[in-house]
PDB file of C-alpha atoms in Angstrom:
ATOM      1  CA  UNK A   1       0.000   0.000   0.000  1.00  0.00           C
ATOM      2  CA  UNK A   2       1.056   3.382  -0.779  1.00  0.00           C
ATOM      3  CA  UNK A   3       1.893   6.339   1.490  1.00  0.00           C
ATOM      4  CA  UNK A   4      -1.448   8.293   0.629  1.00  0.00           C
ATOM      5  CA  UNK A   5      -1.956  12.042   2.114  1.00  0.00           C
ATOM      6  CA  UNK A   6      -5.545  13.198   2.311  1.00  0.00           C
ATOM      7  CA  UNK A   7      -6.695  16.288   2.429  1.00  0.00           C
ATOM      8  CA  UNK A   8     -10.369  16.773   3.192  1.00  0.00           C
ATOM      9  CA  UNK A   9     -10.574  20.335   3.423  1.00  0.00           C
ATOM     10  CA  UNK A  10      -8.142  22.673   2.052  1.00  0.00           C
ATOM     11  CA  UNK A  11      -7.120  26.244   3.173  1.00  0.00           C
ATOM     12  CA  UNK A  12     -10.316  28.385   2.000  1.00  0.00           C
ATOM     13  CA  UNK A  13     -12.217  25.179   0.973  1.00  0.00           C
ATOM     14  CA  UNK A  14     -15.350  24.291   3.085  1.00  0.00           C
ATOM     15  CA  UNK A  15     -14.961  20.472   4.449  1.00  0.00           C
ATOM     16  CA  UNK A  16     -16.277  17.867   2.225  1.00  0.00           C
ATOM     17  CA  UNK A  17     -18.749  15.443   3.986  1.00  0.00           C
ATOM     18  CA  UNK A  18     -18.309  12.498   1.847  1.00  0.00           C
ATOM     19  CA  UNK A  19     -14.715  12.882  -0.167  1.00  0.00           C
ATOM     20  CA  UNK A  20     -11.235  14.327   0.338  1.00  0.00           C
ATOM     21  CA  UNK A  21     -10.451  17.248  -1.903  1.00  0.00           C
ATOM     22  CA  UNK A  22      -7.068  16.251  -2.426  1.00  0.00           C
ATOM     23  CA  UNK A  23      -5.166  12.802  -2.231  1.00  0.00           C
ATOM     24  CA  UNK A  24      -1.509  12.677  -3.250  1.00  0.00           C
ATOM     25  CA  UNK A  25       1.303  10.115  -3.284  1.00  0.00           C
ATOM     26  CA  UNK A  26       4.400   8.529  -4.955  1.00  0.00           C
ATOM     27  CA  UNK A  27       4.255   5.827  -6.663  1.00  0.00           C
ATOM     28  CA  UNK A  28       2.940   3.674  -9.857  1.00  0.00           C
ATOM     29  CA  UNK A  29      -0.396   4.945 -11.226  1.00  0.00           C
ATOM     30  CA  UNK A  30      -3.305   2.818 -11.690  1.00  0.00           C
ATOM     31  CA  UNK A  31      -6.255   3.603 -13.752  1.00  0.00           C
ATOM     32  CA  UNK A  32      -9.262   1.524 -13.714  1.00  0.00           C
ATOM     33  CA  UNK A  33     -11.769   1.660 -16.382  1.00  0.00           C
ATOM     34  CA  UNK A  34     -15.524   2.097 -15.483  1.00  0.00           C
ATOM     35  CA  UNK A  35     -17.221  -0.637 -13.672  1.00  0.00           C
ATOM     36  CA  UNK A  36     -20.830  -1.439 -14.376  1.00  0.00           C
ATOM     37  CA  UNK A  37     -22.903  -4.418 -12.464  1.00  0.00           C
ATOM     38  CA  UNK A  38     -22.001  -7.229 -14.397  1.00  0.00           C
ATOM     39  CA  UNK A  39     -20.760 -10.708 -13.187  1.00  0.00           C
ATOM     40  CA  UNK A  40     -17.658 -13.031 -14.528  1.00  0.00           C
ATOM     41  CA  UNK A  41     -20.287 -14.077 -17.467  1.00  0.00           C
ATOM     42  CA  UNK A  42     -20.932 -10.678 -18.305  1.00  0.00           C
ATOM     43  CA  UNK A  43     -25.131 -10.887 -16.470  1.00  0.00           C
ATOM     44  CA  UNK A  44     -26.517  -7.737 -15.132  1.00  0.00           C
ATOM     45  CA  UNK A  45     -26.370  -8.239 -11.625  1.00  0.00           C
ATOM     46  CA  UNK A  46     -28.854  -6.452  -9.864  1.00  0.00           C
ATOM     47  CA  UNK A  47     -31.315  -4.869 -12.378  1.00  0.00           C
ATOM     48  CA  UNK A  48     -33.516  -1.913 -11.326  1.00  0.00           C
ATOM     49  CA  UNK A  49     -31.823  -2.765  -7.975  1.00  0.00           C
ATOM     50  CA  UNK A  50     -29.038   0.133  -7.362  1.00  0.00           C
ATOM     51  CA  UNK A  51     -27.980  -1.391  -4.246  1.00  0.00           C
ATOM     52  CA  UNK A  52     -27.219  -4.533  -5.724  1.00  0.00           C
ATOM     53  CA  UNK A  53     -25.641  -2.774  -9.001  1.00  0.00           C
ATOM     54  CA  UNK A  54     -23.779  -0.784  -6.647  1.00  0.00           C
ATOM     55  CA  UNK A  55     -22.208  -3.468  -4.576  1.00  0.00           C
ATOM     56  CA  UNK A  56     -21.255  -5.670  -7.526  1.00  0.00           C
ATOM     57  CA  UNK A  57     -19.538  -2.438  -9.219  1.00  0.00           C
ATOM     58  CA  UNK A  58     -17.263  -2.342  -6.198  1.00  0.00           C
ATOM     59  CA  UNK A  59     -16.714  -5.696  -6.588  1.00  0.00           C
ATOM     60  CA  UNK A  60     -15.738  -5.531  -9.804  1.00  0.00           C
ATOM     61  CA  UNK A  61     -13.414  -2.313  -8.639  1.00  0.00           C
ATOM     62  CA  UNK A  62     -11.864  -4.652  -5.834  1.00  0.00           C
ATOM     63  CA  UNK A  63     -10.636  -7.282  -8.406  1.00  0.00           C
ATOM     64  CA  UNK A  64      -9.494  -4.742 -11.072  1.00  0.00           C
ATOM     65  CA  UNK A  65      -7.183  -3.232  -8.480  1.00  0.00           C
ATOM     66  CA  UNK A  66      -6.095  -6.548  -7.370  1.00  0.00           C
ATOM     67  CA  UNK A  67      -5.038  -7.227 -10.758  1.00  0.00           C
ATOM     68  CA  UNK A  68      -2.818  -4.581 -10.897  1.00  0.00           C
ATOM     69  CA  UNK A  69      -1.382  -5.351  -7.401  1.00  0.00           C
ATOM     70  CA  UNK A  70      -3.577  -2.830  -5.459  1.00  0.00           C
ATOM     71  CA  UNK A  71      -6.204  -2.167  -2.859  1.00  0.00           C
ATOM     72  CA  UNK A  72      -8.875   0.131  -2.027  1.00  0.00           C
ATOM     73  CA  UNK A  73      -6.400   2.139   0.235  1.00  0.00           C
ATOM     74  CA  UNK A  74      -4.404   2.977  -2.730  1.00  0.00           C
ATOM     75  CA  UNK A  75      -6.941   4.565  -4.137  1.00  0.00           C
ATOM     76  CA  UNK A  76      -6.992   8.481  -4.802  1.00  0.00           C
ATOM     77  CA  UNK A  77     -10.293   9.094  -7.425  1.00  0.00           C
ATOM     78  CA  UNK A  78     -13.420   7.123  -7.911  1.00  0.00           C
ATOM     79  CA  UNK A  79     -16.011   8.817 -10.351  1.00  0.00           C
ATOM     80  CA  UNK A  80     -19.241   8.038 -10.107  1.00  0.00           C
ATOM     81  CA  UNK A  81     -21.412   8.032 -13.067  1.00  0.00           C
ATOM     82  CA  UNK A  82     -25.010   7.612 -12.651  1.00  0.00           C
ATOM     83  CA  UNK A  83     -28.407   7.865 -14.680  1.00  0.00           C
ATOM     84  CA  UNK A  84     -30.678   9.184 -11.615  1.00  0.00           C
ATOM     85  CA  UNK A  85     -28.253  11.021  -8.215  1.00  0.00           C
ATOM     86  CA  UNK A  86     -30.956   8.861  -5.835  1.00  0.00           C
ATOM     87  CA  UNK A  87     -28.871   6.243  -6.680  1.00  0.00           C
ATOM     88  CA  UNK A  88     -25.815   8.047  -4.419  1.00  0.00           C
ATOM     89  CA  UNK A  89     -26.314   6.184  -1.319  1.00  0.00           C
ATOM     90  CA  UNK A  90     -26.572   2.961  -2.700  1.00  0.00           C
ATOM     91  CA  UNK A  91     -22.911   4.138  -3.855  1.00  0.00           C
ATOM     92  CA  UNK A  92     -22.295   5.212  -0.744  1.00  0.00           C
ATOM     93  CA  UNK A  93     -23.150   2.084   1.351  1.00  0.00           C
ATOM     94  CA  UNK A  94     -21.053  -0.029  -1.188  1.00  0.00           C
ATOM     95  CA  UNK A  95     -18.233   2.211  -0.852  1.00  0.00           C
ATOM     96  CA  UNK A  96     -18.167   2.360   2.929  1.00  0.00           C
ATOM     97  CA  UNK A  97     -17.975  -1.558   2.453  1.00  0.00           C
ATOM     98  CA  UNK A  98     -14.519  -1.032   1.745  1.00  0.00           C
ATOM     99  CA  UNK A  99     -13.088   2.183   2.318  1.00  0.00           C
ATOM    100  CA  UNK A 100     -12.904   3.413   5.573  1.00  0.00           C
ATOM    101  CA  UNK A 101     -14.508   7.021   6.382  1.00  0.00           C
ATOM    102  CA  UNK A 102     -11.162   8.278   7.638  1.00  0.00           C
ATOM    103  CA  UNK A 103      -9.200   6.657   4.038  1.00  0.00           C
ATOM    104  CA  UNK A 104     -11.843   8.535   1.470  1.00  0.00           C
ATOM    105  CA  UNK A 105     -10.338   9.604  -1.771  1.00  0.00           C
ATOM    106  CA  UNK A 106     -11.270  12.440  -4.217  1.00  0.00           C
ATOM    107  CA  UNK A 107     -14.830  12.026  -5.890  1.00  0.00           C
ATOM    108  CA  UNK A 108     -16.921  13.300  -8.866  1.00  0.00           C
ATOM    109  CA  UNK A 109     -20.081  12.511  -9.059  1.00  0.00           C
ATOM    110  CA  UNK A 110     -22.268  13.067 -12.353  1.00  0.00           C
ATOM    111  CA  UNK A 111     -25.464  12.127 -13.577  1.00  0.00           C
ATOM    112  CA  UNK A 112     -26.036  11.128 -17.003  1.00  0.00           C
ATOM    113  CA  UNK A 113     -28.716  11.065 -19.370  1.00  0.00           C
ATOM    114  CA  UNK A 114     -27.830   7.372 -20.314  1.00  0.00           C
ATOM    115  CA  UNK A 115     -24.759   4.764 -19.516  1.00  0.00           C
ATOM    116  CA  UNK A 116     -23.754   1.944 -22.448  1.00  0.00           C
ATOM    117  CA  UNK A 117     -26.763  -0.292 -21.695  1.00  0.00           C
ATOM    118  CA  UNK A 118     -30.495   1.267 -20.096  1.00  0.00           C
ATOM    119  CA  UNK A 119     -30.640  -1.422 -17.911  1.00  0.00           C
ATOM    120  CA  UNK A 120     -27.374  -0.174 -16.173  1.00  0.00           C
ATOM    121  CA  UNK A 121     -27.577   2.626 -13.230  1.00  0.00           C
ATOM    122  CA  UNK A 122     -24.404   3.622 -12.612  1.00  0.00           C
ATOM    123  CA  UNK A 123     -20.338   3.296 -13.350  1.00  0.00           C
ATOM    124  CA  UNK A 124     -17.687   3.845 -11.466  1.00  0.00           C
ATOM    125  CA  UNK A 125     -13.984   4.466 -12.127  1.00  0.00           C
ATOM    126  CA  UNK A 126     -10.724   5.043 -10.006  1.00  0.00           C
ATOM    127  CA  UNK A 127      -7.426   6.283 -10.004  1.00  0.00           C
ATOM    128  CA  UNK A 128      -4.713   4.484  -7.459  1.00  0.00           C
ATOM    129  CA  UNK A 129      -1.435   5.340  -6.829  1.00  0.00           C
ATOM    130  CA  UNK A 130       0.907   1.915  -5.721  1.00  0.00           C
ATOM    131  CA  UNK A 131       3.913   2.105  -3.491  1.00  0.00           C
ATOM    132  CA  UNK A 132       6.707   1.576  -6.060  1.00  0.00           C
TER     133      UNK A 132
END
């Protein structure tokens, strides 16, 4: 795991709640592509169900970063991408799942008009940032 600095409210920067507003580190970057609610076989996990959707995206997140030899706490960026912003604390809930409150990186979160597939509800990417 890297040596991760968080920064959850900056000089002049009202506190964020539910993000840091800066994360830095040295070390090997890691991007992670979007992650939608799909299983090994490629099923829709979850459908209409943003709880479920959301807690098989993280899963999906978990294993993409232990591919490239990294964790949760190496993270520094998740965006959220979702068709309808009620869908946030299903996000949320997933996300405190695995990062802890005092670990939280830098977020985004949009809403979209539509994601690849209309059955989908949300996608999520991340940045990490791996101890070299």
């Amino acid at each position: 795991m890297s040596e991760l600095t968080r920064i959850p409210a900056p000089d002049g920067v009202a506190a964020a709640a539910q993000y840091s507003h800066v994360v830095l580190g040295t070390g090997r970057f890691v991007a992670i592509a979007g992650q939608l609610a799909l299983d090994e076989q490629g099923r829709l996990v979850g459908e209409g169900d943003p709880a479920a959707q959301a807690r098989q995206v993280f899963e999906n997140l978990r294993r993409c970063l232990a591919a490239a030899g990294a964790t949760f706490g190496d993270v520094v960026k998740l965006t959220y991408f979702v068709t309808d912003m009620t869908h946030m604390p299903a996000l949320r809930a997933a996300r405190a799942e695995h990062i802890p409150a005092d670990r939280l990186p830098a977020a985004s979160a949009v809403q979209v008009a539509a994601l690849v597939r209309p059955e989908f509800l949300m996608e999520v990417e991340a940045f990490a940032v791996v101890a070299p």
